Amino acid sequence: MDNEENIYTVGTYVHGPEERKIPEWQWILDEYGYEIGGTVGSPRAVLVIESVDATYAVTYGCLYFAVDKYCDVDFAFDFARRIVFKQIKTTTLTAPNAQRNKMINVYLNYNDISFDSGESYAKIKAKMKIEDGFTLHGEMVEIGHSIKTQLSDNSIDCILKFIEYVELVRKKEELHKIPVFSKVKDENVIRELDERLLEKIEENIECINISELDIIGATEIFNRNDATFELKHERKHKNIQELTKENILQFMDENNLNIRNNFLNIKVVSNRNSEPVCTDIMKKLVDFTDDKKRCLLLKGEWYSFNDDYVQYLQDSIEELNVVYDSRFDFSNIKLSEYVERKYQEEKDCAEYSGLTIQEVKKKIKDKYYAERVFNNVLSEQFAFENHDRDSDETGAGKIELMDLYKDGTMYAVKIGNSSAKLSYVVEQSISSTRMYKHHLLPDMPQVDKVAVWIVLKRRTHLPVINGKPDISSLKMMMLKNRLDGWKKEVRILGYTPMVYLNYWEG
């Protein structure tokens, strides 16, 4: 089709299953004089429009499942940044590495684009302001990996006019800051990210998340509530009710699969209403943050955090009350001295009877690992209460209450030099705080402050700004995202969040 400035090539592809039902979009079939033979239950179609420098897809039925993987995810939000919102209905936000990593918000009489630190937009459903006499489409739009709206006329000409309208809007000045992720396109960087991802999964599978919510086109898909799954690898397969790391690992163990060689290529068939709707490899279903490159794996593609996202997260981390006291710095030398002292005290105990000197030393060294020694020293020398290795039984099983306690503050302690290792302490802290808040933990002392105590294994100290270590300078996006979410939840629960920071010298 030629309209003076642009030339478009338009084609339609139709999928027709069995059982008779006239689709709402019958007009697109009539346009081509196309008839679906036999009986049809859930017909699907895609209208493909090609211009000189872009290809557009208009989907009907559930075919957005197949088309979504090819979408330019920047396209729809680039449009959203430049339109005026009259009323925002719902938003879906992503908070990578948070326990609630996808959130749907519902609004009444609200028209602002709002977000918190650590969050990026996955979808917006809203009414947009349109000019008087504008009749191309209605006020309601949905922005996700695509744009969804109601056009005024069921015709190809109207669709082409809408495409040209969207492209015209995308040339206008931005009206909103909307944090999203930008796609990584450098093949060398992608290969480096893929290799490091495999290494991290091999070290600890907890470094990845499997989201409970996905956005396909402009539709939310709940991975647990309205779907079942089939795991497949070559001729091996297994049906599961929930897509969890535990179920995936069980499937791999049962079939002697290897994490490094097989994990990312396991196929996952998603079923809705007992019918398969899409098949993806595992790489497209896991979320992972690469601290070194400040990138996120999402739907099988690597994205970098945009400036809006990074700035809001940095501002939030800088708000944290961070305490450093050099008396609590530790080292390998102090650890060795402590273990040697315990060896002299315990070597003649009955439990070591019949063992060689080297065997006894190994058992005592294993018994007094770094974090246990750190907690013991603070208890013995600085009057902290040591609750390390204490646990209580709750309805969800055993939970470690805290590592240390003093003067109304509960401490969760972790020693390490990477996000994967240090992020665990944040989850431990918030779990204990929730239990304490709801009176599920017996015999707990009075708590006013909740502290995460991080002992960094590094040679150089962090820069000091306004009298406190600048933890926002850490190149640990996963840890900072989790600290950001932890800070907010601790405050909501009614306590004061604190971060204690010390250093472990090699």
Coordinates of C-alpha atoms in Angstrom, one line a residue:
M1 CA 0.0 0.0 0.0
D2 CA 1.4 3.4 -1.0
N3 CA 0.3 6.6 0.8
E4 CA 2.5 9.3 -0.7
E5 CA 5.4 9.0 1.7
N6 CA 5.5 5.4 2.8
I7 CA 5.2 2.1 1.1
Y8 CA 3.9 -0.9 3.1
T9 CA 3.6 -4.6 2.3
V10 CA 0.8 -6.3 4.2
G11 CA 0.3 -10.0 4.7
T12 CA -1.9 -12.2 6.9
Y13 CA -1.0 -15.6 8.5
V14 CA -3.9 -17.7 9.9
H15 CA -3.9 -20.7 12.2
G16 CA -7.1 -22.6 12.4
P17 CA -7.7 -25.5 14.9
E18 CA -10.9 -27.5 15.2
E19 CA -14.5 -26.5 16.6
R20 CA -16.6 -23.8 15.1
K21 CA -16.6 -20.3 16.4
I22 CA -16.7 -17.0 14.6
P23 CA -13.8 -14.7 15.8
E24 CA -14.3 -11.0 16.7
W25 CA -11.7 -10.2 14.1
Q26 CA -13.6 -12.0 11.2
W27 CA -13.2 -8.7 9.3
I28 CA -9.5 -9.4 8.7
L29 CA -10.4 -12.7 7.0
D30 CA -13.1 -11.0 5.0
E31 CA -10.6 -8.5 3.8
Y32 CA -8.7 -11.3 2.0
G33 CA -11.8 -13.4 1.2
Y34 CA -10.3 -16.1 3.5
E35 CA -12.5 -18.8 4.9
I36 CA -11.5 -21.3 7.6
G37 CA -12.7 -24.7 6.6
G38 CA -14.1 -27.3 9.0
T39 CA -14.8 -26.4 12.6
V40 CA -12.7 -23.8 14.6
G41 CA -12.5 -23.3 18.3
S42 CA -9.6 -20.8 18.9
P43 CA -8.5 -19.3 15.6
R44 CA -5.4 -17.2 15.6
A45 CA -3.9 -14.8 13.1
V46 CA -1.1 -12.2 12.6
L47 CA -1.1 -9.3 10.2
V48 CA 2.5 -8.5 9.2
I49 CA 3.2 -5.1 7.8
E50 CA 6.6 -4.3 6.4
S51 CA 7.9 -0.8 5.6
V52 CA 11.4 0.2 4.4
D53 CA 13.0 0.2 7.8
A54 CA 10.6 -1.7 10.2
T55 CA 8.3 -4.7 10.5
Y56 CA 5.1 -4.4 12.5
A57 CA 2.9 -7.3 13.7
V58 CA -0.8 -7.0 14.6
T59 CA -2.0 -10.2 16.4
Y60 CA -5.4 -11.7 16.8
G61 CA -6.5 -14.4 19.2
C62 CA -3.6 -15.8 21.3
L63 CA -1.0 -15.5 18.6
Y64 CA 0.9 -12.8 20.7
F65 CA 2.5 -15.8 22.5
A66 CA 4.4 -16.7 19.3
V67 CA 5.1 -13.1 18.2
D68 CA 6.2 -11.7 21.6
K69 CA 9.7 -13.2 21.5
Y70 CA 10.5 -11.1 18.4
C71 CA 9.3 -7.8 19.8
D72 CA 11.4 -4.7 20.3
V73 CA 10.5 -4.1 23.9
D74 CA 11.7 -0.5 23.7
F75 CA 9.1 0.4 21.1
A76 CA 6.0 0.5 23.3
F77 CA 7.6 2.4 26.2
D78 CA 9.2 4.8 23.9
F79 CA 5.7 5.7 22.9
A80 CA 4.5 5.8 26.5
R81 CA 7.1 8.3 27.6
R82 CA 5.7 10.8 25.1
I83 CA 2.0 10.7 25.7
V84 CA -0.1 12.4 28.4
F85 CA -1.9 10.1 30.7
K86 CA -5.5 11.0 31.7
Q87 CA -6.0 8.1 34.2
I88 CA -3.7 5.2 35.0
K89 CA -5.6 2.0 35.7
T90 CA -3.0 -0.6 36.5
T91 CA 0.8 -0.9 36.3
T92 CA 3.1 -3.9 36.5
L93 CA 6.6 -3.3 37.8
T94 CA 9.7 -5.5 38.0
A95 CA 12.0 -5.3 41.0
P96 CA 14.8 -7.7 40.1
N97 CA 16.2 -9.8 43.0
A98 CA 13.5 -8.7 45.4
Q99 CA 11.3 -11.4 47.0
R100 CA 8.3 -9.8 45.2
N101 CA 10.0 -9.3 41.9
K102 CA 6.8 -8.5 39.9
M103 CA 4.1 -6.3 41.3
I104 CA 0.7 -5.3 39.9
N105 CA -0.7 -2.0 41.2
V106 CA -4.4 -0.9 40.7
Y107 CA -5.2 2.8 40.9
L108 CA -8.3 5.0 41.3
N109 CA -8.3 8.6 39.9
Y110 CA -4.5 8.6 39.4
N111 CA -2.6 10.0 36.5
D112 CA 1.1 10.1 37.4
I113 CA 3.9 7.8 36.4
S114 CA 5.3 6.8 39.8
F115 CA 7.9 4.2 40.8
D116 CA 10.2 3.4 43.7
S117 CA 13.9 2.8 43.7
G118 CA 14.8 -0.7 42.3
E119 CA 11.7 -0.9 40.1
S120 CA 11.2 -0.8 36.4
Y121 CA 8.0 -0.9 34.3
A122 CA 6.8 -4.0 32.6
K123 CA 3.3 -2.8 31.7
I124 CA 0.9 0.2 32.0
K125 CA -2.8 0.1 31.4
A126 CA -4.3 3.7 31.2
K127 CA -6.5 6.2 29.6
M128 CA -4.5 8.7 27.5
K129 CA -5.5 12.3 26.7
I130 CA -6.4 12.7 23.1
E131 CA -7.1 15.9 21.2
D132 CA -10.6 17.1 20.4
G133 CA -11.7 15.5 17.1
F134 CA -9.1 12.7 17.3
T135 CA -10.9 9.5 16.2
L136 CA -8.1 7.1 15.2
H137 CA -8.3 5.1 18.5
G138 CA -9.9 5.2 21.9
E139 CA -8.5 6.6 25.1
M140 CA -7.6 3.2 26.6
V141 CA -4.1 1.9 25.9
E142 CA -2.1 -1.0 27.3
I143 CA 1.7 -0.7 27.1
G144 CA 3.9 -3.8 27.5
H145 CA 6.1 -5.5 25.0
S146 CA 3.5 -4.1 22.6
I147 CA 0.8 -1.5 22.3
K148 CA -2.9 -2.6 22.7
T149 CA -5.8 -0.3 21.9
Q150 CA -9.2 -0.1 20.2
L151 CA -9.1 1.4 16.7
S152 CA -12.0 3.3 15.4
D153 CA -12.4 1.2 12.2
N154 CA -11.7 -2.4 11.4
S155 CA -9.6 -1.9 8.3
I156 CA -6.0 -2.2 7.2
D157 CA -6.0 1.5 6.3
C158 CA -6.8 2.4 9.9
I159 CA -4.0 0.1 11.2
L160 CA -1.5 1.8 8.8
K161 CA -2.7 5.3 10.0
F162 CA -2.2 4.1 13.7
I163 CA 1.3 2.9 12.9
E164 CA 2.2 6.3 11.4
Y165 CA 0.7 8.1 14.4
V166 CA 2.8 6.0 16.8
E167 CA 6.0 6.7 14.9
L168 CA 5.1 10.4 14.8
V169 CA 4.6 10.4 18.6
R170 CA 7.9 8.7 19.1
K171 CA 9.7 11.6 17.6
K172 CA 8.3 14.1 20.1
E173 CA 10.0 15.2 23.4
E174 CA 9.8 12.8 26.4
L175 CA 7.2 13.8 29.0
H176 CA 8.0 11.1 31.6
K177 CA 10.9 9.3 33.2
I178 CA 10.1 5.6 33.0
P179 CA 12.8 3.2 34.2
V180 CA 13.1 0.2 31.9
F181 CA 16.0 -2.0 30.7
S182 CA 17.9 -1.4 27.4
K183 CA 18.7 -4.5 25.3
V184 CA 22.4 -5.5 25.0
K185 CA 23.3 -5.9 21.3
D186 CA 27.1 -6.4 21.4
E187 CA 27.6 -10.2 20.6
N188 CA 30.9 -10.3 22.5
V189 CA 29.3 -8.9 25.6
I190 CA 26.4 -11.3 25.3
R191 CA 28.8 -14.3 25.1
E192 CA 30.7 -13.1 28.2
L193 CA 27.4 -12.7 30.1
D194 CA 26.2 -16.1 29.1
E195 CA 29.5 -17.7 30.2
R196 CA 29.4 -16.0 33.6
L197 CA 25.7 -17.0 34.0
L198 CA 26.6 -20.7 33.6
E199 CA 29.4 -20.4 36.1
K200 CA 27.1 -18.7 38.7
I201 CA 24.3 -21.3 38.3
E202 CA 26.9 -24.1 38.7
E203 CA 28.1 -22.5 42.0
N204 CA 24.6 -21.8 43.4
I205 CA 21.3 -22.1 41.6
E206 CA 19.8 -19.6 44.1
C207 CA 21.5 -16.9 42.0
I208 CA 18.6 -17.0 39.6
N209 CA 14.9 -16.2 40.0
I210 CA 12.0 -17.9 38.2
S211 CA 9.3 -15.2 38.1
E212 CA 5.7 -16.0 39.1
L213 CA 4.5 -13.4 36.6
D214 CA 5.3 -12.8 32.9
I215 CA 4.2 -10.2 30.4
I216 CA 3.4 -11.6 27.0
G217 CA 2.4 -8.8 24.6
A218 CA 0.2 -6.7 26.8
T219 CA -1.1 -9.5 28.9
E220 CA -0.1 -10.7 32.4
I221 CA 0.6 -14.5 32.6
F222 CA 0.7 -15.9 36.1
N223 CA 3.1 -18.9 36.0
R224 CA 1.5 -20.6 39.1
N225 CA -2.1 -19.7 39.1
D226 CA -3.3 -20.4 35.5
A227 CA -0.8 -22.7 33.9
T228 CA 0.8 -26.1 34.1
F229 CA 4.1 -27.1 32.6
E230 CA 5.9 -29.9 30.9
L231 CA 9.7 -30.1 31.1
K232 CA 11.4 -31.7 28.1
H233 CA 15.0 -32.6 27.1
E234 CA 15.4 -34.7 24.0
R235 CA 13.1 -37.7 24.7
K236 CA 12.8 -37.1 28.4
H237 CA 9.8 -35.2 29.8
K238 CA 7.9 -34.6 33.0
N239 CA 4.6 -32.8 33.8
I240 CA 4.7 -30.4 36.8
Q241 CA 2.2 -28.1 38.4
E242 CA 4.6 -25.3 39.3
L243 CA 7.7 -24.1 37.6
T244 CA 10.2 -24.0 40.5
K245 CA 13.9 -24.6 40.9
E246 CA 13.2 -27.6 43.0
N247 CA 11.0 -29.2 40.4
I248 CA 13.6 -28.4 37.6
L249 CA 16.5 -29.9 39.6
Q250 CA 14.5 -33.0 40.4
F251 CA 13.8 -33.5 36.7
M252 CA 17.5 -33.1 36.0
D253 CA 18.5 -35.6 38.7
E254 CA 16.0 -38.1 37.5
N255 CA 17.5 -37.9 33.9
N256 CA 21.2 -37.4 34.8
L257 CA 21.3 -34.0 33.2
N258 CA 24.2 -31.6 33.8
I259 CA 23.6 -27.9 35.0
R260 CA 26.3 -26.4 32.9
N261 CA 25.6 -28.4 29.7
N262 CA 21.8 -28.8 29.9
F263 CA 20.1 -26.4 32.3
L264 CA 19.5 -23.4 30.0
N265 CA 18.4 -25.6 27.1
I266 CA 15.7 -27.5 28.9
K267 CA 12.4 -26.9 27.1
V268 CA 9.4 -25.7 29.1
V269 CA 5.9 -26.2 27.6
S270 CA 3.3 -23.8 29.1
N271 CA -0.3 -25.1 29.1
R272 CA -3.4 -23.0 29.6
N273 CA -6.8 -24.8 29.9
S274 CA -4.9 -28.0 29.2
E275 CA -3.7 -26.8 25.8
P276 CA 0.0 -25.9 25.0
V277 CA 0.3 -22.2 24.2
C278 CA 4.0 -21.7 24.0
T279 CA 7.4 -23.5 24.4
D280 CA 10.5 -21.8 25.7
I281 CA 14.0 -22.8 26.7
M282 CA 14.9 -22.3 30.3
K283 CA 17.1 -19.4 29.5
K284 CA 14.1 -17.4 28.5
L285 CA 12.3 -18.1 31.8
V286 CA 14.9 -17.2 34.4
D287 CA 16.0 -13.8 35.8
F288 CA 19.6 -13.1 36.7
T289 CA 21.6 -10.0 37.6
D290 CA 25.2 -9.7 36.5
D291 CA 27.0 -7.3 38.9
K292 CA 30.1 -6.8 36.9
K293 CA 28.4 -5.7 33.7
R294 CA 25.3 -4.2 35.5
C295 CA 23.0 -6.2 33.3
L296 CA 19.9 -8.3 33.8
L297 CA 18.8 -11.5 32.0
L298 CA 15.1 -11.2 31.2
K299 CA 13.2 -13.5 28.8
G300 CA 16.4 -14.9 27.4
E301 CA 17.8 -11.5 26.5
W302 CA 20.4 -9.4 28.3
Y303 CA 19.4 -5.8 29.3
S304 CA 21.4 -3.0 30.9
F305 CA 19.9 -0.9 33.7
N306 CA 19.1 2.5 32.3
D307 CA 20.2 5.7 34.0
D308 CA 16.8 6.4 35.6
Y309 CA 16.9 3.0 37.3
V310 CA 20.5 3.2 38.5
Q311 CA 20.0 6.8 39.9
Y312 CA 16.9 6.0 41.9
L313 CA 18.5 2.9 43.3
Q314 CA 21.7 4.8 44.3
D315 CA 19.7 7.5 46.0
S316 CA 17.8 4.9 48.0
I317 CA 21.0 3.1 49.1
E318 CA 22.5 6.4 50.2
E319 CA 19.7 6.8 52.6
L320 CA 20.7 3.8 54.6
N321 CA 22.2 4.3 58.0
V322 CA 25.6 2.6 57.7
V323 CA 27.8 2.0 60.7
Y324 CA 31.5 1.2 60.6
D325 CA 33.6 0.5 63.7
S326 CA 37.2 -0.6 63.1
R327 CA 37.2 -2.7 66.3
F328 CA 35.1 -5.3 64.5
D329 CA 37.3 -5.7 61.5
F330 CA 38.5 -9.3 61.2
S331 CA 41.2 -11.3 59.3
N332 CA 42.5 -14.7 58.4
I333 CA 45.2 -14.3 61.1
K334 CA 42.6 -13.7 63.9
L335 CA 40.6 -16.7 62.6
S336 CA 43.7 -19.0 62.7
E337 CA 44.6 -17.8 66.2
Y338 CA 41.0 -18.6 67.4
V339 CA 40.9 -22.0 65.8
E340 CA 44.4 -22.9 67.3
R341 CA 43.2 -21.8 70.7
K342 CA 40.1 -24.0 70.4
Y343 CA 42.3 -26.9 69.2
Q344 CA 44.4 -26.6 72.4
E345 CA 41.2 -26.5 74.5
E346 CA 39.4 -29.4 72.8
K347 CA 41.9 -31.8 71.3
D348 CA 41.6 -34.2 74.2
C349 CA 37.8 -34.4 74.1
A350 CA 36.3 -37.9 73.8
E351 CA 34.8 -37.2 70.4
Y352 CA 38.3 -37.0 68.9
S353 CA 39.6 -40.2 70.4
G354 CA 41.5 -42.4 68.0
L355 CA 42.0 -39.6 65.4
T356 CA 45.3 -38.3 64.1
I357 CA 46.5 -34.8 65.0
Q358 CA 45.7 -33.7 61.4
E359 CA 42.2 -35.2 61.5
V360 CA 41.5 -33.5 64.8
K361 CA 42.7 -30.1 63.5
K362 CA 40.5 -30.5 60.4
K363 CA 37.4 -31.3 62.4
I364 CA 38.0 -28.3 64.7
K365 CA 38.7 -26.0 61.8
D366 CA 35.4 -27.2 60.1
K367 CA 33.6 -26.6 63.4
Y368 CA 34.8 -23.1 63.8
Y369 CA 34.2 -21.6 60.4
A370 CA 34.6 -17.9 59.7
E371 CA 31.1 -16.6 60.6
R372 CA 30.8 -18.7 63.7
V373 CA 34.2 -17.4 64.9
F374 CA 33.3 -13.8 64.1
N375 CA 30.0 -14.1 66.1
N376 CA 31.9 -15.9 69.0
V377 CA 34.5 -13.1 69.2
L378 CA 31.9 -10.3 69.3
S379 CA 30.1 -12.2 72.1
E380 CA 33.2 -12.9 74.1
Q381 CA 34.9 -9.5 73.7
F382 CA 32.1 -7.0 73.1
A383 CA 29.1 -8.2 75.1
F384 CA 26.9 -9.2 72.1
E385 CA 24.4 -12.0 72.7
N386 CA 25.3 -14.8 70.4
H387 CA 22.3 -16.5 68.8
D388 CA 24.2 -18.1 65.9
R389 CA 23.1 -21.6 65.3
D390 CA 19.9 -21.0 67.4
S391 CA 16.7 -21.8 65.5
D392 CA 13.0 -22.0 66.3
E393 CA 10.3 -24.2 64.8
T394 CA 7.5 -22.3 63.0
G395 CA 4.7 -23.3 60.7
A396 CA 7.0 -23.0 57.8
G397 CA 9.8 -25.1 59.4
K398 CA 13.0 -24.1 61.2
I399 CA 14.1 -20.5 61.0
E400 CA 17.4 -19.0 62.2
L401 CA 16.3 -16.1 64.4
M402 CA 19.4 -13.9 64.2
D403 CA 23.2 -14.1 64.6
L404 CA 23.7 -11.4 67.3
Y405 CA 21.7 -9.2 69.6
K406 CA 22.5 -6.1 71.6
D407 CA 20.6 -3.1 73.0
G408 CA 17.4 -3.7 71.1
T409 CA 19.0 -4.5 67.8
M410 CA 18.9 -7.9 66.0
Y411 CA 21.8 -8.6 63.7
A412 CA 22.1 -11.0 60.7
V413 CA 25.8 -11.5 59.8
K414 CA 27.4 -12.5 56.5
I415 CA 31.0 -12.6 55.3
G416 CA 31.7 -12.5 51.6
N417 CA 32.8 -10.6 48.5
S418 CA 29.9 -11.1 46.0
S419 CA 26.2 -10.4 45.7
A420 CA 25.4 -14.1 45.5
K421 CA 27.0 -14.7 48.9
L422 CA 26.0 -11.5 50.7
S423 CA 22.4 -11.3 49.5
Y424 CA 21.5 -14.4 51.6
V425 CA 21.8 -12.4 54.8
V426 CA 19.2 -9.9 53.6
E427 CA 16.7 -12.6 53.0
Q428 CA 17.5 -14.1 56.4
S429 CA 17.0 -10.8 58.1
I430 CA 13.6 -10.0 56.6
S431 CA 12.3 -13.5 57.2
S432 CA 13.2 -13.3 60.9
T433 CA 11.7 -9.7 61.1
R434 CA 8.4 -10.9 59.8
M435 CA 8.3 -13.8 62.2
Y436 CA 9.1 -11.4 65.1
K437 CA 6.5 -8.9 64.0
H438 CA 3.8 -11.4 64.0
H439 CA 4.8 -12.9 67.4
L440 CA 5.7 -16.3 65.8
L441 CA 9.1 -16.5 67.6
P442 CA 9.1 -17.5 71.3
D443 CA 11.3 -15.9 74.0
M444 CA 12.5 -13.0 71.8
P445 CA 14.0 -9.9 73.4
Q446 CA 12.7 -6.4 72.7
V447 CA 13.7 -5.3 69.2
D448 CA 13.7 -1.7 67.9
K449 CA 16.3 -1.9 65.1
V450 CA 17.0 -4.6 62.5
A451 CA 20.5 -4.7 61.2
V452 CA 22.3 -6.5 58.4
W453 CA 26.0 -6.9 59.2
I454 CA 28.1 -7.3 56.1
V455 CA 31.8 -8.2 56.5
L456 CA 33.4 -7.5 53.1
K457 CA 36.4 -9.6 52.0
R458 CA 38.4 -6.9 50.1
R459 CA 41.7 -5.2 50.4
T460 CA 40.6 -1.6 50.1
H461 CA 37.9 0.2 52.1
L462 CA 34.9 1.9 50.6
P463 CA 35.0 5.7 50.2
V464 CA 33.5 7.6 53.2
I465 CA 30.8 10.1 52.4
N466 CA 29.2 12.2 55.2
G467 CA 31.0 10.1 57.8
K468 CA 29.8 6.7 56.6
P469 CA 31.0 4.1 54.1
D470 CA 29.5 4.6 50.7
I471 CA 27.9 1.2 50.0
S472 CA 26.2 2.6 46.9
S473 CA 29.7 2.5 45.3
L474 CA 29.7 -1.3 45.5
K475 CA 29.5 -3.0 42.1
M476 CA 26.9 -5.4 43.4
M477 CA 23.5 -4.7 41.8
M478 CA 21.8 -7.8 43.2
L479 CA 22.9 -7.0 46.8
K480 CA 21.8 -3.3 46.4
N481 CA 18.5 -4.3 45.0
R482 CA 17.8 -6.6 47.9
L483 CA 19.0 -4.1 50.5
D484 CA 16.7 -1.5 48.9
G485 CA 13.7 -3.9 49.2
W486 CA 14.7 -4.9 52.7
K487 CA 15.0 -1.3 53.9
K488 CA 11.4 -0.6 52.8
E489 CA 9.9 -3.7 54.3
V490 CA 11.7 -3.3 57.7
R491 CA 10.3 0.3 57.8
I492 CA 6.8 -0.9 57.0
L493 CA 7.0 -3.5 59.7
G494 CA 7.8 -0.7 62.2
Y495 CA 11.5 -1.0 62.8
T496 CA 14.6 1.0 62.0
P497 CA 16.9 -0.6 59.3
M498 CA 20.6 -0.4 59.9
V499 CA 23.6 -1.7 58.0
Y500 CA 26.8 -2.5 59.8
L501 CA 29.9 -2.8 57.6
N502 CA 33.3 -4.2 58.4
Y503 CA 36.3 -5.7 56.5
W504 CA 38.0 -9.1 56.5
E505 CA 41.6 -8.8 55.6
G506 CA 43.2 -11.7 53.6

